[in-house]
mmCIF file of C-alpha atoms in Angstrom:
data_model
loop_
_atom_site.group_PDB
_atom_site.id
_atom_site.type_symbol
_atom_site.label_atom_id
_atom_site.label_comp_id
_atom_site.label_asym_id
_atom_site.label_seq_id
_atom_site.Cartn_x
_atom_site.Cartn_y
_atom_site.Cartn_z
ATOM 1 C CA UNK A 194 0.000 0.000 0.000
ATOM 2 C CA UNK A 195 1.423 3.664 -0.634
ATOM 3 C CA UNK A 196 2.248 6.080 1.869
ATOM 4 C CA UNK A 197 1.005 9.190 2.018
ATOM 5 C CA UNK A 198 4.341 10.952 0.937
ATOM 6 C CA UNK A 199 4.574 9.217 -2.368
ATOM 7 C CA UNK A 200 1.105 9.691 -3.296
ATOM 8 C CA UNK A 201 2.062 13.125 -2.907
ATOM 9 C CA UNK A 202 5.281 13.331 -4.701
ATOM 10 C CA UNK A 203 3.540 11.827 -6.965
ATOM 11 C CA UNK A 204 2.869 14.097 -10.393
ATOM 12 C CA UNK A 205 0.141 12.213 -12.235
ATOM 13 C CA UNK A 206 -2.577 14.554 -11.027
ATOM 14 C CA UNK A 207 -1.028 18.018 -11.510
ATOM 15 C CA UNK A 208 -2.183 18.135 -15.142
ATOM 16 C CA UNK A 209 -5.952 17.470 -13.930
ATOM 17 C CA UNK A 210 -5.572 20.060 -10.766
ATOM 18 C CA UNK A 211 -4.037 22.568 -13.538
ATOM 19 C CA UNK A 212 -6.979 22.051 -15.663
ATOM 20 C CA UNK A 213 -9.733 22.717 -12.951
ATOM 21 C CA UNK A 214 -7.803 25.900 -11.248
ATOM 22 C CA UNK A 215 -8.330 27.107 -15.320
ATOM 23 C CA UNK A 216 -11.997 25.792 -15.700
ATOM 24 C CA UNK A 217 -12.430 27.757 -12.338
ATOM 25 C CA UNK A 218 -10.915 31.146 -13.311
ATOM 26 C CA UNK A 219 -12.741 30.725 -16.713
ATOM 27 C CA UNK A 220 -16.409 30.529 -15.066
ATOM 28 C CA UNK A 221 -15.480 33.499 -12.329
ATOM 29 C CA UNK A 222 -14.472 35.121 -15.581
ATOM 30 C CA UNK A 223 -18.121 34.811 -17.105
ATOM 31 C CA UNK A 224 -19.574 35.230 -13.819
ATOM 32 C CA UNK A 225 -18.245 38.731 -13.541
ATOM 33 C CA UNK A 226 -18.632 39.914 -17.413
ATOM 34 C CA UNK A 227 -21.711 37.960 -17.989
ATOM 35 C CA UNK A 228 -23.804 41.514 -18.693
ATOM 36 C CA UNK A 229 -21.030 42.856 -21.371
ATOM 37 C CA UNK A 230 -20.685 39.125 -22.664
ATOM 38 C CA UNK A 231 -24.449 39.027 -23.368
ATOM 39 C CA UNK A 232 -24.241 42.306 -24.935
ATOM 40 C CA UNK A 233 -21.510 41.798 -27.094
ATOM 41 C CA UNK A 234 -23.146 38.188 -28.075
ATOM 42 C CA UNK A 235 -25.986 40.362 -28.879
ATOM 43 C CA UNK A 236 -24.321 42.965 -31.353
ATOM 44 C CA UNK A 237 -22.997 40.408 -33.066
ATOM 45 C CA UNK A 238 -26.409 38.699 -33.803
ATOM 46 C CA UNK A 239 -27.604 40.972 -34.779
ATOM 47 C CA UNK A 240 -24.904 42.590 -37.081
ATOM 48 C CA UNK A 241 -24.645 38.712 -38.837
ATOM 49 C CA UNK A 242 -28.321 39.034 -38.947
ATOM 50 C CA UNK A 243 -28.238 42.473 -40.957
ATOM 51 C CA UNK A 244 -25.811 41.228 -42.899
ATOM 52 C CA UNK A 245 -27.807 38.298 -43.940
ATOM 53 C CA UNK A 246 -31.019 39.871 -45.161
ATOM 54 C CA UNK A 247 -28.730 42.434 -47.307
ATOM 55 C CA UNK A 248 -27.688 38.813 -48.788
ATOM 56 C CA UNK A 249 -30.978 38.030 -49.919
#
């Protein structure tokens, strides 16, 4: 059975911790901008959906 040390020595994991500490920064990101996100979203619906009628 492992000891506690090596299972912490151990590296395996790091690439899985790095990937949640950027999924979490990611969502706080969107938390906080979620109003100018949904604008800009916006704006660009609707500037794709100008654009498209002057197509027909």
């Amino acid at each position: 059975m492992r000891t506690w040390e090596e299972f912490l020595k151990e590296e395996n994991a790091n690439g899985v911790v790095e990937v949640i500490l950027i999924l979490v920064v990611l969502i706080g990101a969107v938390v906080i901008f979620r109003k100018q996100l949904q604008s800009l979203v916006q704006e660009l619906m609707n500037s794709v959906e100008k654009k498209a009628k002057a197509v027909q």
